[in-house]
Each structure stands twice: as structure tokens, then as C-alpha cells.
Amino acid sequence: MYKSKAYSAASAKSPFAPTTISRRDTTEHDVQIEILFCGICHSDLHTVRDEWSEFVPTVYPCIPGHEIVGRVTKVGTAVSKFKPGNLAAVGCMVDSDGTCPECHAGLEQFCRNMVLTYNSPDKHLGGVTYGGYSDSIVVDERFVLRVPSNLDLAGAAPLLCAGITTYSPMRHWGVTKGQKVGVVGLGGLGHMAVKFAHALGAHVVVFTTSPSKKEDALRLGADEVVISRNAGEMQKHASSFHFILDAVSADHDINAYINLLRRDGNITLVGAPSKPLAVAAFALLFARRSLSGSLIGGIAETQEMLDFCGAHNITSDVEVIPIQKLDEAYERLLKSDVKYRFSIDMASLKSE
Ligand code: NAP
Ligand code: ZN
């Protein structure tokens, strides 16, 4: 074991504080990474504040972070894909059993034995896994991704969650040129969804509760922007969408969006509000609309997404912050005041 600097939360109500944690020594299949940037996902906030306690209770101290990019510092003897000095990235998962049908299908995120990057039982050291709000991490090479060299690293970090979470359902539901695609909520996930839908050739409509984000939405690739609190504006789009991605972090009326789908249209939920959403059966029945969910994406697809971003020069629009500003960043995240992802510059941890 060796020591690594990190920031942790001691309880759902505690501010973040600097700490020192143990990381395992590299075993033969492991890659040790010096973390350079880590994005802040709203899931980090839900977890730190124990808002998902019904599904996954948070174990404290909690060290979140699953949008990790860095440089390889050491590799195990059996590692073939990476060597010291390479850029590398880690997303929301660090292990799975590798034997079940989900793993065989390249859908490790649905493996019953999948291990999350943080707040999952740690089979190596006991306790729970610790995430990327830290200066170093050790991960099995199966869960380490390659970062295209042309991408800005601070903006590449959020691709590991916000990127794959929005890319995967669009690929699954076949978003393509000529389709009308809606994106609900222009936050970290939403703004990546706009970039991908635009790159895939769709006609993109953003639904936002924040009128001040209108210009940004158009710059990011939206063709139209609807202020979702305006019923008249919503009504203009009734029964017209092929696909809608809902990336809202809080309670909201999903029926307002189901009604905007055309026949056989699909709305996929990626947002994960802690309370159940009420769904009107009739909104689905008429026009055979469907509602589904999606969870991040498999490792192969995550690499495909990173390569797609390399080819199209897509990164997240980030506000780079020192790790000392975590609490402030969380408060702003809650107010939908992030343009459009916070990315922690881990150099700031060196002064702790
Ligand atoms: P975020 O940056 O905070 O963005 C959420 C956006 O939702 C806000 O910017 C805001 O957009 C909108 N919003 C917030 N409160 C709202 C309300 N009360 N009513 C209507 N709209 C509201 O969060 P994020 O990091 O993108 O994450 C979004 C959600 O996805 C979270 O619940 C997160 O846990 C979840 N998530 C799921 C997965 C997955 O695998 N499925 C992966 C990552 C994250 P406007 O200002 O445009 O209205
Ligand atoms: Zn995330």
C-alpha cells in the first residue's frame, strides 16, 4: 500500500476536508495513475449527501469522483495496453466479474458484481472504493481507457461519465441525421447530449428552466431552445420528437415531455432524481411511446465514445477549479449554475 492525498466528506452534512488514504500496490493487471483532472458529476453530490440512501447507502468517509484523467505512473507485469507516461482515464466502474452475460455483451455496467469507482465494497483493501478527488488511483487495466492526444485534458475528464451516459442511449436508440431530438436540462450531461446529437446530425431542441442558458445552448449545437416553464412554447412541439434524453437531477413533470414524442418515439431517463416520477399511462399508450432508462455505458463503448470525441474534437465545456472550492461548486451545482461541468485541477492538491 501507499499513501495518496484526497478530499473526503465525513457525513452527509459535512463540508469536504483534506485527508490521506491508502491505495493498493499495483498487482500484475493493475495500472497506477497520477490523476490530473477529475470532473464533478451531480451523482457525486447525490452520493455525498446520501440522497440515494434507499438504493445505495453512502459509506463515510466518502471520496467521490468518477470522471478521471491522468498519466500512468506504474503498470503491473501483465499489463499490455499501457506503459508509464501514457495518458489514461477511468470512469464510473473499476471492476466486474467478466464472466456473466452482461460482461460478455460488453455491458459491464449491468454486471451484478460491477464495482463502482467509489462507494462500492473494495475487495483489495476492505471498506469501500475511493474515487477521483485524489492525486492517484490504481485500477485493473480492463477498466482503464485511452485518451485521444488531441483533447484538452480538463475538458476530457467529464467524458468519462457525462460523455458516455449521453452517447450510449443515443447510439442504442439509433439517433441519426434527420431526426428530431430533445435534450431536457442543460447541465453537465445535457450539454454533452447536445454536442453528440448535433454531431450525429439530428435536429436538436434543448428544454431548459434557465432562460440565461439560451445563447449557450445554440452555441453548443442546439437548433432550437424551449423555456420549459412556458406551456405555450412546449405545446408547439407536441407529438414531434423521435427521441428525448431527460438529464434532469430533480423532481419534474416527465409527462410534459412524453407528450412531445411522435408515434413510437422514446424518452430515455438518465437523470436520477431521488424520488419516483409520476408517469401518466395515457401519455405512453397513445402513439405507442416508450420510456426507458440508461446507465453510463460499457467499457468498449466508452472507448468508442472517446475516439469519437477525438475524431470530432469534442470535449466538455468546463470551469476548472482548485479542489479547495469543492463545497462552493456543489452549492452552484444545486442552483443549476455550472457552465457546464466543474473539472478539478488536481495540481491544487499538491499544496495540501
Ligand atoms: P447538473 O449538471 O446539475 O444538471 C442538471 C440540470 O437539470 C440542471 O442544469 C438544470 O438544467 C436541470 N434541473 C435541475 N433542477 C431542476 C428542476 N427542479 N426542474 C427542472 N430542471 C432542473 O447534473 P448532471 O451531472 O448533468 O446530472 C444530471 C442527473 O443525471 C443527476 O441526477 C445525476 O445523478 C444523473 N446521472 C445519471 C447517470 C446515469 O448513468 N444514468 C450518469 C451520470 C449522472 P436547466 O438549467 O437547463 O433547466
Ligand atoms: Zn457521473
Short mmCIF file of C-alpha atoms and ligand atoms in Angstrom, two decimals:
data_model
loop_
_atom_site.label_atom_id
_atom_site.label_comp_id
_atom_site.label_asym_id
_atom_site.label_seq_id
_atom_site.Cartn_x
_atom_site.Cartn_y
_atom_site.Cartn_z
CA MET A 1 0.00 0.00 0.00
CA TYR A 2 0.99 3.59 -0.46
CA LYS A 3 -0.46 6.93 0.62
CA SER A 4 -2.47 9.23 -1.60
CA LYS A 5 -3.85 12.72 -0.93
CA ALA A 6 -7.61 13.16 -1.26
CA TYR A 7 -10.65 15.22 -0.24
CA SER A 8 -13.39 13.44 1.66
CA ALA A 9 -16.79 14.07 3.21
CA ALA A 10 -17.21 12.68 6.75
CA SER A 11 -21.03 12.72 6.66
CA ALA A 12 -23.96 13.84 4.51
CA LYS A 13 -23.79 17.27 6.13
CA SER A 14 -20.02 17.72 6.43
CA PRO A 15 -18.00 20.01 4.21
CA PHE A 16 -15.14 18.42 2.28
CA ALA A 17 -11.80 18.18 4.07
CA PRO A 18 -8.30 17.09 3.05
CA THR A 19 -7.30 13.58 4.03
CA THR A 20 -4.76 10.87 3.30
CA ILE A 21 -5.88 7.46 2.05
CA SER A 22 -4.26 4.14 1.23
CA ARG A 23 -4.14 2.85 -2.33
CA ARG A 24 -3.13 -0.71 -3.15
CA ASP A 25 0.22 -1.55 -4.70
CA THR A 26 -0.13 -2.47 -8.35
CA THR A 27 -0.87 -6.16 -8.84
CA GLU A 28 0.01 -7.78 -12.18
CA HIS A 29 -3.06 -6.47 -14.07
CA ASP A 30 -3.14 -3.02 -12.45
CA VAL A 31 -2.40 0.44 -13.76
CA GLN A 32 -1.38 3.19 -11.35
CA ILE A 33 -2.44 6.65 -12.49
CA GLU A 34 -1.47 10.11 -11.32
CA ILE A 35 -4.80 11.95 -11.50
CA LEU A 36 -4.56 15.29 -13.33
CA PHE A 37 -8.25 16.27 -13.61
CA CYS A 38 -11.50 14.93 -12.19
CA GLY A 39 -14.95 16.16 -13.19
CA ILE A 40 -17.73 16.82 -10.68
CA CYS A 41 -20.89 14.87 -11.53
CA HIS A 42 -24.27 15.53 -9.92
CA SER A 43 -24.13 11.86 -8.88
CA ASP A 44 -21.20 12.81 -6.63
CA LEU A 45 -23.49 15.29 -4.91
CA HIS A 46 -26.40 12.82 -4.64
CA THR A 47 -23.99 10.29 -3.08
CA VAL A 48 -22.12 12.62 -0.73
CA ARG A 49 -25.44 13.91 0.62
CA ASP A 50 -26.83 10.36 0.83
CA GLU A 51 -29.79 11.26 -1.37
CA TRP A 52 -29.85 7.75 -2.87
CA SER A 53 -29.85 6.02 0.53
CA GLU A 54 -32.81 3.81 -0.47
CA PHE A 55 -30.80 2.30 -3.33
CA VAL A 56 -27.14 2.68 -2.38
CA PRO A 57 -26.49 3.97 1.12
CA THR A 58 -23.35 6.08 1.31
CA VAL A 59 -20.46 4.82 3.40
CA TYR A 60 -18.40 7.55 5.08
CA PRO A 61 -15.84 8.89 4.74
CA CYS A 62 -16.86 9.29 1.10
CA ILE A 63 -14.36 10.22 -1.60
CA PRO A 64 -16.29 10.69 -4.84
CA GLY A 65 -15.07 11.28 -8.39
CA HIS A 66 -15.63 9.12 -11.47
CA GLU A 67 -14.51 11.37 -14.30
CA ILE A 68 -10.79 10.79 -14.07
CA VAL A 69 -7.97 11.59 -16.47
CA GLY A 70 -4.29 11.35 -15.70
CA ARG A 71 -0.93 9.90 -16.55
CA VAL A 72 0.21 6.34 -15.99
CA THR A 73 2.94 6.14 -13.35
CA LYS A 74 3.33 2.38 -12.98
CA VAL A 75 1.96 -0.83 -14.52
CA GLY A 76 1.75 -4.45 -13.36
CA THR A 77 3.80 -7.16 -15.06
CA ALA A 78 0.85 -8.49 -17.11
CA VAL A 79 -0.38 -5.10 -18.34
CA SER A 80 -0.19 -4.82 -22.12
CA LYS A 81 -2.25 -1.76 -23.09
CA PHE A 82 -0.46 0.90 -21.04
CA LYS A 83 3.00 1.99 -20.06
CA PRO A 84 4.29 4.72 -17.75
CA GLY A 85 3.85 8.16 -19.28
CA ASN A 86 0.68 7.29 -21.25
CA LEU A 87 -2.49 9.33 -20.78
CA ALA A 88 -5.24 7.25 -19.22
CA ALA A 89 -8.79 7.64 -17.98
CA VAL A 90 -11.16 5.94 -15.55
CA GLY A 91 -14.92 6.32 -15.42
CA CYS A 92 -17.66 5.07 -13.11
CA MET A 93 -16.57 1.42 -12.83
CA VAL A 94 -13.32 -0.23 -11.75
CA ASP A 95 -14.24 -3.95 -11.87
CA SER A 96 -16.85 -6.55 -12.86
CA ASP A 97 -16.87 -10.35 -12.81
CA GLY A 98 -16.02 -10.65 -16.51
CA THR A 99 -17.96 -13.93 -16.79
CA CYS A 100 -21.69 -13.10 -16.82
CA PRO A 101 -23.83 -12.50 -19.93
CA GLU A 102 -23.69 -8.74 -19.35
CA CYS A 103 -19.91 -8.72 -19.24
CA HIS A 104 -19.77 -10.94 -22.33
CA ALA A 105 -22.06 -8.49 -24.09
CA GLY A 106 -19.71 -5.61 -23.24
CA LEU A 107 -22.28 -4.19 -20.83
CA GLU A 108 -20.22 -4.34 -17.65
CA GLN A 109 -22.35 -1.58 -16.13
CA PHE A 110 -25.16 -4.14 -15.70
CA CYS A 111 -22.98 -6.90 -14.19
CA ARG A 112 -24.31 -7.83 -10.75
CA ASN A 113 -20.75 -7.81 -9.48
CA MET A 114 -19.80 -4.49 -11.01
CA VAL A 115 -17.67 -2.34 -8.69
CA LEU A 116 -18.22 1.40 -8.78
CA THR A 117 -15.22 3.72 -8.68
CA TYR A 118 -16.37 4.97 -5.29
CA ASN A 119 -18.74 3.78 -2.56
CA SER A 120 -18.57 0.09 -3.60
CA PRO A 121 -17.06 -2.71 -1.48
CA ASP A 122 -13.28 -2.80 -2.10
CA LYS A 123 -12.14 -6.42 -2.40
CA HIS A 124 -8.46 -5.43 -2.23
CA LEU A 125 -8.29 -3.20 0.84
CA GLY A 126 -11.65 -3.74 2.55
CA GLY A 127 -14.04 -0.86 3.23
CA VAL A 128 -15.28 0.95 0.14
CA THR A 129 -13.63 2.16 -3.03
CA TYR A 130 -12.38 5.75 -3.14
CA GLY A 131 -12.82 7.89 -6.24
CA GLY A 132 -11.01 10.56 -8.15
CA TYR A 133 -10.97 13.55 -5.76
CA SER A 134 -7.47 12.34 -5.12
CA ASP A 135 -3.97 12.53 -6.62
CA SER A 136 -3.60 8.86 -7.53
CA ILE A 137 -5.61 5.69 -8.21
CA VAL A 138 -4.88 2.03 -9.03
CA VAL A 139 -7.26 0.28 -11.45
CA ASP A 140 -7.38 -3.04 -13.29
CA GLU A 141 -6.34 -2.37 -16.89
CA ARG A 142 -9.67 -3.72 -18.20
CA PHE A 143 -11.28 -0.58 -16.78
CA VAL A 144 -8.67 1.93 -17.93
CA LEU A 145 -9.38 3.89 -21.11
CA ARG A 146 -7.13 5.55 -23.66
CA VAL A 147 -7.45 9.34 -24.10
CA PRO A 148 -7.04 10.76 -27.63
CA SER A 149 -3.96 13.00 -27.53
CA ASN A 150 -5.66 15.99 -29.22
CA LEU A 151 -8.19 16.50 -26.42
CA ASP A 152 -7.83 19.13 -23.70
CA LEU A 153 -7.49 17.09 -20.51
CA ALA A 154 -9.63 19.24 -18.20
CA GLY A 155 -12.46 19.05 -20.74
CA ALA A 156 -11.88 15.36 -21.47
CA ALA A 157 -12.41 14.25 -17.85
CA PRO A 158 -16.23 14.70 -17.92
CA LEU A 159 -16.46 12.46 -20.99
CA LEU A 160 -15.91 9.52 -18.64
CA CYS A 161 -19.38 9.91 -17.16
CA ALA A 162 -21.35 12.81 -18.69
CA GLY A 163 -19.99 11.81 -22.11
CA ILE A 164 -20.69 8.09 -22.11
CA THR A 165 -24.01 8.44 -20.27
CA THR A 166 -25.41 10.58 -23.07
CA TYR A 167 -23.60 8.93 -26.00
CA SER A 168 -24.70 5.38 -25.13
CA PRO A 169 -28.51 5.84 -25.22
CA MET A 170 -28.28 7.86 -28.42
CA ARG A 171 -26.42 5.02 -30.07
CA HIS A 172 -28.77 2.43 -28.60
CA TRP A 173 -31.88 4.23 -29.87
CA GLY A 174 -30.29 4.97 -33.21
CA VAL A 175 -30.18 8.76 -33.18
CA THR A 176 -29.27 9.80 -36.68
CA LYS A 177 -29.37 12.52 -39.30
CA GLY A 178 -32.80 13.98 -39.92
CA GLN A 179 -34.30 13.02 -36.57
CA LYS A 180 -35.73 15.48 -34.10
CA VAL A 181 -34.02 15.00 -30.73
CA GLY A 182 -34.81 16.73 -27.44
CA VAL A 183 -32.47 17.27 -24.51
CA VAL A 184 -34.03 18.13 -21.16
CA GLY A 185 -31.83 20.01 -18.66
CA LEU A 186 -28.72 21.85 -19.82
CA GLY A 187 -26.26 20.73 -17.15
CA GLY A 188 -23.19 18.51 -17.33
CA LEU A 189 -24.96 15.61 -19.02
CA GLY A 190 -27.34 17.78 -21.04
CA HIS A 191 -24.66 19.87 -22.69
CA MET A 192 -22.78 16.72 -23.76
CA ALA A 193 -26.04 15.32 -25.15
CA VAL A 194 -26.45 18.46 -27.27
CA LYS A 195 -22.92 18.09 -28.66
CA PHE A 196 -23.42 14.40 -29.52
CA ALA A 197 -26.89 14.79 -31.02
CA HIS A 198 -25.60 17.66 -33.15
CA ALA A 199 -22.54 15.64 -34.23
CA LEU A 200 -24.83 12.73 -35.18
CA GLY A 201 -26.76 15.07 -37.47
CA ALA A 202 -30.02 15.38 -35.54
CA HIS A 203 -32.22 18.47 -35.27
CA VAL A 204 -31.63 19.32 -31.60
CA VAL A 205 -34.08 21.05 -29.29
CA VAL A 206 -32.99 21.97 -25.76
CA PHE A 207 -35.52 22.24 -22.93
CA THR A 208 -34.26 24.39 -20.09
CA THR A 209 -35.64 26.05 -16.99
CA SER A 210 -32.86 28.66 -17.22
CA PRO A 211 -33.58 31.38 -19.83
CA SER A 212 -29.99 32.62 -19.36
CA LYS A 213 -28.66 29.41 -20.98
CA LYS A 214 -30.40 30.04 -24.32
CA GLU A 215 -27.41 31.56 -26.16
CA ASP A 216 -25.10 28.84 -24.84
CA ALA A 217 -27.46 26.10 -25.97
CA LEU A 218 -27.38 27.45 -29.53
CA ARG A 219 -23.57 27.76 -29.42
CA LEU A 220 -23.29 24.17 -28.16
CA GLY A 221 -25.19 22.88 -31.19
CA ALA A 222 -28.92 23.23 -30.45
CA ASP A 223 -31.16 24.25 -33.34
CA GLU A 224 -33.94 25.46 -31.04
CA VAL A 225 -34.30 26.25 -27.35
CA VAL A 226 -37.53 25.96 -25.38
CA ILE A 227 -38.03 27.50 -21.95
CA SER A 228 -39.80 24.53 -20.41
CA ARG A 229 -41.84 26.55 -17.90
CA ASN A 230 -43.65 28.17 -20.86
CA ALA A 231 -46.61 25.86 -21.68
CA GLY A 232 -47.32 27.59 -24.98
CA GLU A 233 -43.77 27.03 -26.23
CA MET A 234 -43.95 23.37 -25.16
CA GLN A 235 -47.26 22.84 -26.96
CA LYS A 236 -45.74 23.90 -30.28
CA HIS A 237 -43.61 20.72 -30.21
CA ALA A 238 -46.41 18.24 -29.36
CA SER A 239 -46.03 14.75 -30.88
CA SER A 240 -42.94 15.65 -32.91
CA PHE A 241 -39.84 14.04 -31.36
CA HIS A 242 -38.15 10.79 -32.34
CA PHE A 243 -36.09 10.73 -29.18
CA ILE A 244 -35.75 12.75 -25.97
CA LEU A 245 -32.99 12.44 -23.40
CA ASP A 246 -34.03 13.54 -19.91
CA ALA A 247 -30.99 14.58 -17.85
CA VAL A 248 -32.72 16.40 -15.00
CA SER A 249 -31.37 15.84 -11.50
CA ALA A 250 -34.51 16.85 -9.56
CA ASP A 251 -38.23 16.15 -9.48
CA HIS A 252 -40.08 17.35 -12.60
CA ASP A 253 -43.11 16.58 -14.78
CA ILE A 254 -41.95 13.93 -17.22
CA ASN A 255 -45.40 13.67 -18.84
CA ALA A 256 -44.88 17.10 -20.36
CA TYR A 257 -42.05 15.52 -22.38
CA ILE A 258 -43.67 12.15 -23.11
CA ASN A 259 -46.43 14.12 -24.84
CA LEU A 260 -43.87 15.64 -27.18
CA LEU A 261 -42.92 12.23 -28.64
CA ARG A 262 -44.26 11.15 -32.01
CA ARG A 263 -45.54 7.60 -32.67
CA ASP A 264 -43.04 5.02 -31.39
CA GLY A 265 -40.85 7.79 -30.02
CA ASN A 266 -38.68 7.09 -27.00
CA ILE A 267 -37.75 9.14 -23.97
CA THR A 268 -34.75 7.87 -22.05
CA LEU A 269 -34.13 8.89 -18.47
CA VAL A 270 -30.53 9.33 -17.48
CA GLY A 271 -31.23 11.83 -14.71
CA ALA A 272 -31.61 10.11 -11.36
CA PRO A 273 -33.85 12.16 -9.03
CA SER A 274 -34.08 10.51 -5.62
CA LYS A 275 -37.91 10.41 -5.60
CA PRO A 276 -40.09 8.43 -8.07
CA LEU A 277 -41.51 10.33 -11.04
CA ALA A 278 -45.27 10.04 -11.74
CA VAL A 279 -45.93 8.71 -15.24
CA ALA A 280 -49.35 9.17 -16.89
CA ALA A 281 -50.26 5.87 -18.56
CA PHE A 282 -52.25 7.59 -21.28
CA ALA A 283 -49.27 9.67 -22.35
CA LEU A 284 -47.47 6.40 -23.20
CA LEU A 285 -50.45 4.41 -24.54
CA PHE A 286 -51.37 6.84 -27.25
CA ALA A 287 -48.80 6.68 -30.02
CA ARG A 288 -47.07 3.62 -28.50
CA ARG A 289 -44.44 5.83 -26.92
CA SER A 290 -41.80 4.27 -24.70
CA LEU A 291 -39.96 5.36 -21.59
CA SER A 292 -36.65 3.78 -20.69
CA GLY A 293 -33.56 4.31 -18.62
CA SER A 294 -29.87 4.07 -19.30
CA LEU A 295 -26.82 3.71 -17.08
CA ILE A 296 -23.42 5.03 -18.24
CA GLY A 297 -22.10 2.59 -20.89
CA GLY A 298 -19.83 -0.44 -21.28
CA ILE A 299 -16.06 -0.19 -21.47
CA ALA A 300 -15.80 -0.85 -25.23
CA GLU A 301 -18.46 1.75 -25.92
CA THR A 302 -16.73 4.22 -23.60
CA GLN A 303 -13.56 3.82 -25.67
CA GLU A 304 -15.63 4.22 -28.85
CA MET A 305 -17.09 7.45 -27.42
CA LEU A 306 -13.63 8.79 -26.50
CA ASP A 307 -12.37 8.00 -30.01
CA PHE A 308 -15.48 9.66 -31.49
CA CYS A 309 -14.66 12.75 -29.37
CA GLY A 310 -11.05 12.62 -30.59
CA ALA A 311 -12.22 12.49 -34.22
CA HIS A 312 -14.78 15.30 -33.79
CA ASN A 313 -12.73 17.31 -31.27
CA ILE A 314 -15.49 17.14 -28.69
CA THR A 315 -14.81 17.91 -25.03
CA SER A 316 -16.92 19.18 -22.19
CA ASP A 317 -17.18 22.94 -21.55
CA VAL A 318 -15.54 23.14 -18.17
CA GLU A 319 -14.93 25.56 -15.35
CA VAL A 320 -11.62 24.44 -13.87
CA ILE A 321 -11.48 24.76 -10.09
CA PRO A 322 -8.97 24.01 -7.34
CA ILE A 323 -10.04 21.18 -5.05
CA GLN A 324 -10.36 23.64 -2.17
CA LYS A 325 -13.52 25.04 -3.89
CA LEU A 326 -15.49 21.77 -3.80
CA ASP A 327 -18.16 22.93 -1.35
CA GLU A 328 -18.81 26.11 -3.34
CA ALA A 329 -19.00 24.08 -6.56
CA TYR A 330 -21.61 21.74 -5.03
CA GLU A 331 -23.77 24.70 -3.98
CA ARG A 332 -23.62 26.09 -7.51
CA LEU A 333 -24.43 22.66 -8.97
CA LEU A 334 -27.60 22.63 -6.88
CA LYS A 335 -28.60 26.00 -8.33
CA SER A 336 -28.09 24.77 -11.94
CA ASP A 337 -25.27 27.31 -12.07
CA VAL A 338 -22.48 25.45 -13.81
CA LYS A 339 -21.28 26.13 -17.33
CA TYR A 340 -21.29 23.23 -17.89
CA ARG A 341 -19.09 20.97 -15.80
CA PHE A 342 -16.67 21.63 -12.97
CA SER A 343 -13.30 19.98 -13.52
CA ILE A 344 -10.93 19.80 -10.56
CA ASP A 345 -7.30 20.62 -11.34
CA MET A 346 -5.54 18.09 -9.15
CA ALA A 347 -2.34 20.19 -9.12
CA SER A 348 -4.19 22.14 -6.38
CA LEU A 349 -3.93 19.09 -4.12
CA LYS A 350 -0.14 19.32 -4.06
CA SER A 351 -0.26 22.32 -1.69
CA GLU A 352 -2.25 20.38 0.96
P1 NAP B 1 -26.33 19.01 -13.46
O1 NAP B 1 -25.08 19.45 -14.14
O2 NAP B 1 -26.65 19.56 -12.13
O3 NAP B 1 -27.54 19.27 -14.49
C1 NAP B 1 -28.86 19.03 -14.15
C2 NAP B 1 -29.75 20.02 -14.91
O4 NAP B 1 -31.11 19.69 -14.65
C3 NAP B 1 -29.62 21.44 -14.45
O5 NAP B 1 -28.54 22.13 -15.04
C4 NAP B 1 -30.95 22.04 -14.87
O6 NAP B 1 -30.91 22.36 -16.25
C5 NAP B 1 -31.91 20.87 -14.71
N1 NAP B 1 -32.65 20.96 -13.44
C6 NAP B 1 -32.14 21.00 -12.19
N2 NAP B 1 -33.14 21.09 -11.28
C7 NAP B 1 -34.30 21.09 -11.99
C8 NAP B 1 -35.67 21.15 -11.63
N3 NAP B 1 -36.05 21.24 -10.34
N4 NAP B 1 -36.60 21.12 -12.62
C9 NAP B 1 -36.24 21.04 -13.91
N5 NAP B 1 -34.93 21.01 -14.31
C10 NAP B 1 -33.99 21.02 -13.36
O7 NAP B 1 -26.33 17.43 -13.27
P2 NAP B 1 -25.62 16.28 -14.16
O8 NAP B 1 -24.29 15.99 -13.59
O9 NAP B 1 -25.78 16.61 -15.58
O10 NAP B 1 -26.54 15.02 -13.77
C11 NAP B 1 -27.92 15.01 -14.09
C12 NAP B 1 -28.57 13.81 -13.47
O11 NAP B 1 -28.08 12.62 -14.13
C13 NAP B 1 -28.27 13.59 -11.99
O12 NAP B 1 -29.43 13.12 -11.35
C14 NAP B 1 -27.19 12.52 -11.99
O13 NAP B 1 -27.13 11.77 -10.81
C15 NAP B 1 -27.65 11.68 -13.15
N6 NAP B 1 -26.63 10.83 -13.75
C16 NAP B 1 -27.03 9.63 -14.24
C17 NAP B 1 -26.12 8.81 -14.89
C18 NAP B 1 -26.59 7.53 -15.49
O14 NAP B 1 -25.75 6.66 -15.75
N7 NAP B 1 -27.85 7.37 -15.75
C19 NAP B 1 -24.78 9.21 -15.01
C20 NAP B 1 -24.42 10.45 -14.51
C21 NAP B 1 -25.34 11.26 -13.89
P3 NAP B 1 -31.59 23.74 -16.80
O15 NAP B 1 -30.94 24.85 -16.04
O16 NAP B 1 -31.27 23.70 -18.26
O17 NAP B 1 -33.07 23.60 -16.55
ZN ZN B 2 -21.39 10.69 -13.09
#
